[in-house]
Each structure stands twice: as C-alpha cells, then as structure tokens.
C-alpha cells in the first residue's frame, strides 16, 4: 500500500519502520526533518507533498494543535489527499477534534479512521501496540492490514469520536493506577518496607496486570527518566478526559486529582520525566524525596 506517515517522534519512528519492513511504499514527513529515520522511505517537505497520490495517510502527532495544523493548514492533509483515500489518525486527541476530522474528510469524499494506540515506544518497536480504530466499517476494514503490521490487537469502536473517547478513558485508568501505586508505595517506604519487595508481592497476587507491574517498577525505583511518555502529554490526556466528562456531565474527581499532581510535577521542573513521575509529588507530600 502507498502510505504517507506524518510525525516521526518517539512513537512514530518505530511505527513507520515497521510499515516499511512490512513492504509498504512509504513517504514520511516530520516538522523537524529526519531524512534517515526510516530506511527505505522517501522524505517529503510538507504534509501536502507526502499525501499526494497515496491510498492512506497516517498521523502520529503530539496533541490537538499539531493535528489541526497538519490536517487543516494550506499545505495540509485535507487538501492534498485524493478522493477515496483515507486518513488514519493514530494520535490521542479530543473527542471534539475526532468528530471534526471525520466530518471534514467525509465532506471531501475521503475516509477517516481514528486509531489511537496503547503502548510505549518499546511496544511500538516490537509491534505490540493495542489499537482502537473507529470509523465506517469499510474504512476500518481497508486499514486493517496496516493496523496488523503495527500492533498485537485491534478493538474497533463504532465511530471516530468513540475511538477517541475509548483511548482517553484508557489513559485515565492508567493515571488512576499510577496514583494508587504512588500512594501505596510511598506509605510502604515511609513505614520501612522495601517498595520493590512489596510491589513483587502485589503484582504476583491481587494486582497482577502488566500496567501495574511496569509502572509499579518505575515508581518503586523512582526511575522516572528516560520518559516513555512525557509528563506534559499525560497532562494533556488528563485534561481531555476531564473535558469529555464535562461535556456529558460526568464528574471525574480522580482525573482532576491526577491532573493536579501532573501540574505540580511540571511546576517543579519535571517536564522531561515520564508521566508516572506524578508519583514524585505523592512522595514529597509524604515527606520523602522525589527520588529514592
């Protein structure tokens, strides 16, 4: 398949490499040029140049503002993509933007599938992402071979806004898990228990999910750098979850708490830390240093 891949960040590079390795004809674009990031791919100088004459355009960008710019600007995806082609939006964005993208592409005779992913850069490199596509059945079906080249599981949603909301709810639950682990392990350490030993017991018994094991290890060892998913991106997703709740009159007090933890961590200069670094604020509230 002829594919344009837009956004060569920590997630985008391994994803684009996997598509090239799967035999797809790839043209790539990044705001800061990275001509050698994806062996075998051609580089474009603008989103429009990348999207001309492709069947599928993929965006993997940081936030709503980046996606809006790349899609709607004069040299953007919307104006360059051919009728009948499809945009696969793999960024985590607001429900409102997902709805706007679906409507805009439909008005141009193009398809749009919101396809946010769960997984960190190492999972992207290993093709172990979990992908949540939402769009028309036909658009999801034709995107499936590409999705299968990127992940280990695909969970379709009825439409693009539903896929966007599903991703935000997943990230909200991850933040809630980080919050609960941060509180439990701070109390354990303050009481003189070894937090790593306690985590081994918890994740081997009543709390044995990969999320708890992986983030628990980061929190127990306070290994908040290098970041797999940076604090500002975590704050963005917490705020988007709160906005979705506000739109539907659903209070999310735990999302508000994690947002505040993230804000405090950012105010203390931790923008390059992993989003699990919100646990550093819990440690400080408990009278512990931010790192062991």
Coordinates of C-alpha atoms in Angstrom, one line a residue:
X1 CA 0.0 0.0 0.0
X2 CA 1.2 3.6 -0.7
X3 CA 1.3 5.3 2.7
X4 CA 2.2 8.8 3.9
X5 CA 3.4 8.8 7.6
X6 CA 3.4 12.1 9.3
X7 CA 5.1 12.5 12.6
X8 CA 8.4 10.9 13.4
X9 CA 8.6 11.2 17.2
X10 CA 9.4 8.6 19.8
X11 CA 6.3 6.5 18.7
X12 CA 6.2 7.5 15.0
X13 CA 9.7 6.3 14.1
X14 CA 9.3 2.7 15.2
X15 CA 5.8 2.5 13.7
X16 CA 7.0 3.8 10.4
X17 CA 9.9 1.4 10.4
X18 CA 7.5 -1.5 10.9
X19 CA 5.4 -0.4 8.0
X20 CA 8.4 -0.2 5.7
X21 CA 9.6 -3.6 6.9
X22 CA 6.2 -5.0 6.1
X23 CA 6.7 -4.0 2.5
X24 CA 4.5 -0.8 2.3
X25 CA 5.7 2.0 0.0
X26 CA 6.3 4.8 2.5
X27 CA 6.7 8.5 2.2
X28 CA 7.4 10.3 5.6
X29 CA 7.2 13.9 6.9
X30 CA 8.3 15.4 10.2
X31 CA 8.2 19.1 11.2
X32 CA 11.9 18.8 12.0
X33 CA 13.3 16.8 9.1
X34 CA 14.6 13.3 9.9
X35 CA 15.7 12.1 6.4
X36 CA 17.4 8.9 7.7
X37 CA 14.9 7.9 10.4
X38 CA 13.1 5.3 8.3
X39 CA 15.3 3.3 6.0
X40 CA 13.7 2.8 2.6
X41 CA 11.2 5.6 3.0
X42 CA 11.1 8.7 0.9
X43 CA 11.0 12.1 2.7
X44 CA 8.6 14.9 1.9
X45 CA 9.0 18.6 2.6
X46 CA 5.3 19.2 3.6
X47 CA 2.3 17.2 4.6
X48 CA 0.7 18.0 1.3
X49 CA 3.6 16.7 -0.7
X50 CA 3.6 13.5 1.4
X51 CA -0.1 12.9 0.9
X52 CA -0.4 13.3 -2.9
X53 CA -1.0 10.0 -4.7
X54 CA -1.2 7.8 -1.5
X55 CA -4.0 5.5 -0.5
X56 CA -3.6 6.1 3.2
X57 CA -2.2 8.9 5.3
X58 CA -1.2 8.3 8.9
X59 CA -0.7 11.0 11.5
X60 CA 1.1 10.3 14.8
X61 CA 1.4 13.7 16.5
X62 CA 1.6 15.1 20.0
X63 CA -1.8 16.9 20.5
X64 CA -4.8 18.5 19.0
X65 CA -3.0 21.6 17.9
X66 CA -0.4 19.6 16.0
X67 CA -3.0 17.5 14.3
X68 CA -5.1 20.5 13.4
X69 CA -2.1 22.3 11.8
X70 CA -1.0 19.2 9.8
X71 CA -4.5 18.4 8.5
X72 CA -6.2 21.8 8.0
X73 CA -3.4 24.2 7.0
X74 CA -3.0 25.2 3.4
X75 CA -0.3 22.6 2.8
X76 CA -2.1 20.0 4.9
X77 CA -3.5 16.6 4.6
X78 CA -7.1 17.5 3.9
X79 CA -6.4 19.5 0.7
X80 CA -3.9 17.1 -0.7
X81 CA -5.4 13.7 -0.1
X82 CA -7.3 12.2 -3.1
X83 CA -11.0 11.4 -3.0
X84 CA -11.4 7.9 -1.8
X85 CA -8.2 7.9 0.1
X86 CA -8.2 7.5 3.9
X87 CA -6.7 9.3 6.9
X88 CA -5.7 7.1 9.8
X89 CA -5.4 9.3 12.8
X90 CA -3.3 7.5 15.4
X91 CA -2.7 10.4 17.8
X92 CA -4.5 10.8 21.1
X93 CA -6.9 13.7 20.6
X94 CA -10.1 15.2 22.0
X95 CA -13.5 13.8 21.1
X96 CA -14.4 17.1 19.5
X97 CA -11.4 17.0 17.2
X98 CA -12.1 13.4 16.2
X99 CA -15.6 14.4 15.3
X100 CA -14.4 17.4 13.3
X101 CA -11.9 15.3 11.4
X102 CA -14.5 12.7 10.5
X103 CA -16.8 15.4 9.2
X104 CA -14.2 17.3 7.3
X105 CA -12.8 14.2 5.5
X106 CA -16.3 13.0 4.7
X107 CA -17.1 16.3 3.0
X108 CA -14.1 15.8 0.8
X109 CA -15.0 12.3 -0.2
X110 CA -12.2 10.9 2.0
X111 CA -12.3 8.3 4.8
X112 CA -11.2 8.9 8.4
X113 CA -10.4 6.3 11.0
X114 CA -9.4 7.5 14.5
X115 CA -7.0 4.8 15.6
X116 CA -5.3 5.8 18.9
X117 CA -2.9 3.3 20.3
X118 CA -1.9 1.9 23.8
X119 CA 1.8 1.2 24.3
X120 CA 5.1 2.9 24.8
X121 CA 7.9 3.2 22.3
X122 CA 9.3 -0.2 23.1
X123 CA 5.9 -1.8 22.4
X124 CA 5.7 0.2 19.1
X125 CA 9.1 -1.2 18.0
X126 CA 8.0 -4.7 18.9
X127 CA 4.7 -4.4 17.1
X128 CA 2.9 -4.9 20.4
X129 CA 0.6 -1.9 20.3
X130 CA -3.1 -2.2 21.2
X131 CA -5.1 -0.2 18.6
X132 CA -8.6 1.2 18.9
X133 CA -10.0 2.1 15.4
X134 CA -13.2 4.0 14.9
X135 CA -14.8 4.8 11.5
X136 CA -17.0 3.3 8.9
X137 CA -16.8 -0.5 8.6
X138 CA -15.4 -0.2 5.1
X139 CA -12.6 2.2 6.2
X140 CA -11.7 0.2 9.2
X141 CA -11.6 -3.0 7.0
X142 CA -9.3 -1.5 4.4
X143 CA -7.0 -0.1 7.2
X144 CA -6.8 -3.5 9.0
X145 CA -3.6 -4.8 7.1
X146 CA -1.8 -1.7 8.2
X147 CA -3.0 -1.9 11.8
X148 CA -2.0 -5.5 11.9
X149 CA 1.5 -4.5 10.9
X150 CA 1.7 -2.2 13.9
X151 CA 0.1 -4.0 16.8
X152 CA -0.9 -7.1 18.6
X153 CA -4.6 -6.4 19.0
X154 CA -7.3 -4.4 17.3
X155 CA -10.5 -3.3 19.1
X156 CA -12.9 -1.5 16.8
X157 CA -15.3 1.2 18.1
X158 CA -18.5 2.4 16.3
X159 CA -17.1 5.7 15.1
X160 CA -14.1 8.1 15.4
X161 CA -15.4 10.1 18.5
X162 CA -16.0 6.7 20.2
X163 CA -12.4 5.6 19.5
X164 CA -11.0 8.9 20.8
X165 CA -13.1 8.6 24.0
X166 CA -12.0 5.0 24.5
X167 CA -8.4 6.0 24.4
X168 CA -8.9 8.8 26.8
X169 CA -10.7 6.5 29.2
X170 CA -7.8 4.0 29.0
X171 CA -5.3 6.7 29.8
X172 CA -7.4 7.9 32.6
X173 CA -7.4 4.4 34.2
X174 CA -3.6 4.3 33.7
X175 CA -3.2 7.6 35.6
X176 CA -5.5 6.3 38.3
X177 CA -3.3 3.2 38.6
X178 CA -0.2 5.3 38.8
X179 CA -1.9 7.4 41.5
X180 CA -2.9 4.4 43.6
X181 CA 0.6 2.8 43.2
X182 CA 2.3 6.0 44.1
X183 CA 0.3 6.3 47.3
X184 CA 0.7 2.7 48.4
X185 CA 4.4 2.5 47.7
X186 CA 5.1 5.9 49.4
X187 CA 3.3 4.6 52.5
X188 CA 5.3 1.3 52.4
X189 CA 8.6 3.1 52.1
X190 CA 7.7 5.6 54.9
X191 CA 6.9 2.5 57.1
X192 CA 10.3 1.0 56.4
X193 CA 9.1 -1.6 53.9
X194 CA 11.1 -2.2 50.7
X195 CA 8.7 -0.8 48.0
X196 CA 10.2 -3.2 45.3
X197 CA 9.6 -6.2 47.5
X198 CA 6.0 -5.1 48.3
X199 CA 5.4 -4.5 44.6
X200 CA 6.6 -8.0 43.8
X201 CA 4.0 -9.4 46.2
X202 CA 1.2 -7.2 44.9
X203 CA 1.8 -7.8 41.2
X204 CA 2.2 -11.5 41.9
X205 CA -1.1 -11.8 43.6
X206 CA -4.0 -9.3 43.7
X207 CA -2.7 -6.6 41.3
X208 CA -1.0 -8.6 38.6
X209 CA -1.6 -6.6 35.4
X210 CA 1.2 -5.5 33.0
X211 CA 0.3 -1.9 33.7
X212 CA 0.7 -2.3 37.5
X213 CA 3.9 -4.3 37.1
X214 CA 5.6 -1.9 34.6
X215 CA 4.5 1.4 36.2
X216 CA 4.9 0.0 39.7
X217 CA 8.6 -0.8 38.9
X218 CA 9.2 2.7 37.7
X219 CA 7.5 4.1 40.8
X220 CA 9.2 1.8 43.3
X221 CA 12.6 2.5 41.9
X222 CA 11.8 6.2 41.0
X223 CA 13.3 5.6 37.6
X224 CA 11.3 8.5 36.0
X225 CA 13.8 9.1 33.3
X226 CA 14.1 8.4 30.4
X227 CA 10.5 9.0 29.7
X228 CA 8.4 6.6 27.6
X229 CA 5.5 9.1 27.8
X230 CA 6.4 12.6 29.0
X231 CA 4.6 14.4 31.8
X232 CA 3.2 17.2 29.5
X233 CA 1.5 14.5 27.3
X234 CA 0.0 12.9 30.4
X235 CA -1.4 16.3 31.5
X236 CA -2.9 16.8 28.0
X237 CA -4.7 13.5 28.3
X238 CA -6.0 14.1 31.8
X239 CA -7.4 17.5 30.7
X240 CA -9.0 15.9 27.6
X241 CA -10.7 13.2 29.8
X242 CA -12.0 15.9 32.1
X243 CA -13.3 17.9 29.1
X244 CA -15.1 14.8 27.8
X245 CA -16.7 14.3 31.3
X246 CA -17.7 17.9 31.4
X247 CA -19.4 17.7 28.0
X248 CA -21.5 14.8 29.2
X249 CA -22.0 16.0 32.8
X250 CA -20.0 13.1 34.3
X251 CA -17.7 14.1 37.2
X252 CA -14.3 12.6 37.2
X253 CA -12.7 13.6 40.6
X254 CA -9.8 11.1 40.3
X255 CA -8.9 12.6 36.9
X256 CA -8.9 16.0 38.5
X257 CA -6.5 14.8 41.2
X258 CA -4.1 13.3 38.7
X259 CA -4.2 16.5 36.6
X260 CA -3.2 18.5 39.7
X261 CA -0.4 16.0 40.5
X262 CA 0.9 16.4 37.0
X263 CA 0.7 20.2 37.1
X264 CA 2.7 20.3 40.4
X265 CA 5.4 18.0 38.9
X266 CA 5.6 20.3 35.9
X267 CA 5.8 23.3 38.1
X268 CA 8.8 21.7 39.8
X269 CA 10.7 21.4 36.5
X270 CA 10.0 17.7 35.6
X271 CA 8.7 18.2 32.1
X272 CA 11.2 15.6 30.7
X273 CA 10.1 12.9 33.3
X274 CA 7.8 10.0 32.5
X275 CA 4.1 10.7 33.3
X276 CA 4.5 8.2 36.2
X277 CA 6.6 11.0 37.7
X278 CA 3.3 12.3 39.2
X279 CA 4.2 9.8 41.9
X280 CA 7.2 12.1 42.8
X281 CA 4.6 14.6 44.1
X282 CA 3.0 11.9 46.3
X283 CA 6.4 11.1 47.7
X284 CA 7.0 14.7 48.6
X285 CA 3.6 15.0 50.3
X286 CA 4.7 12.0 52.4
X287 CA 7.9 13.7 53.4
X288 CA 10.1 11.6 51.1
X289 CA 12.5 12.9 48.5
X290 CA 11.1 12.9 44.9
X291 CA 13.6 10.1 44.1
X292 CA 15.0 7.3 46.3

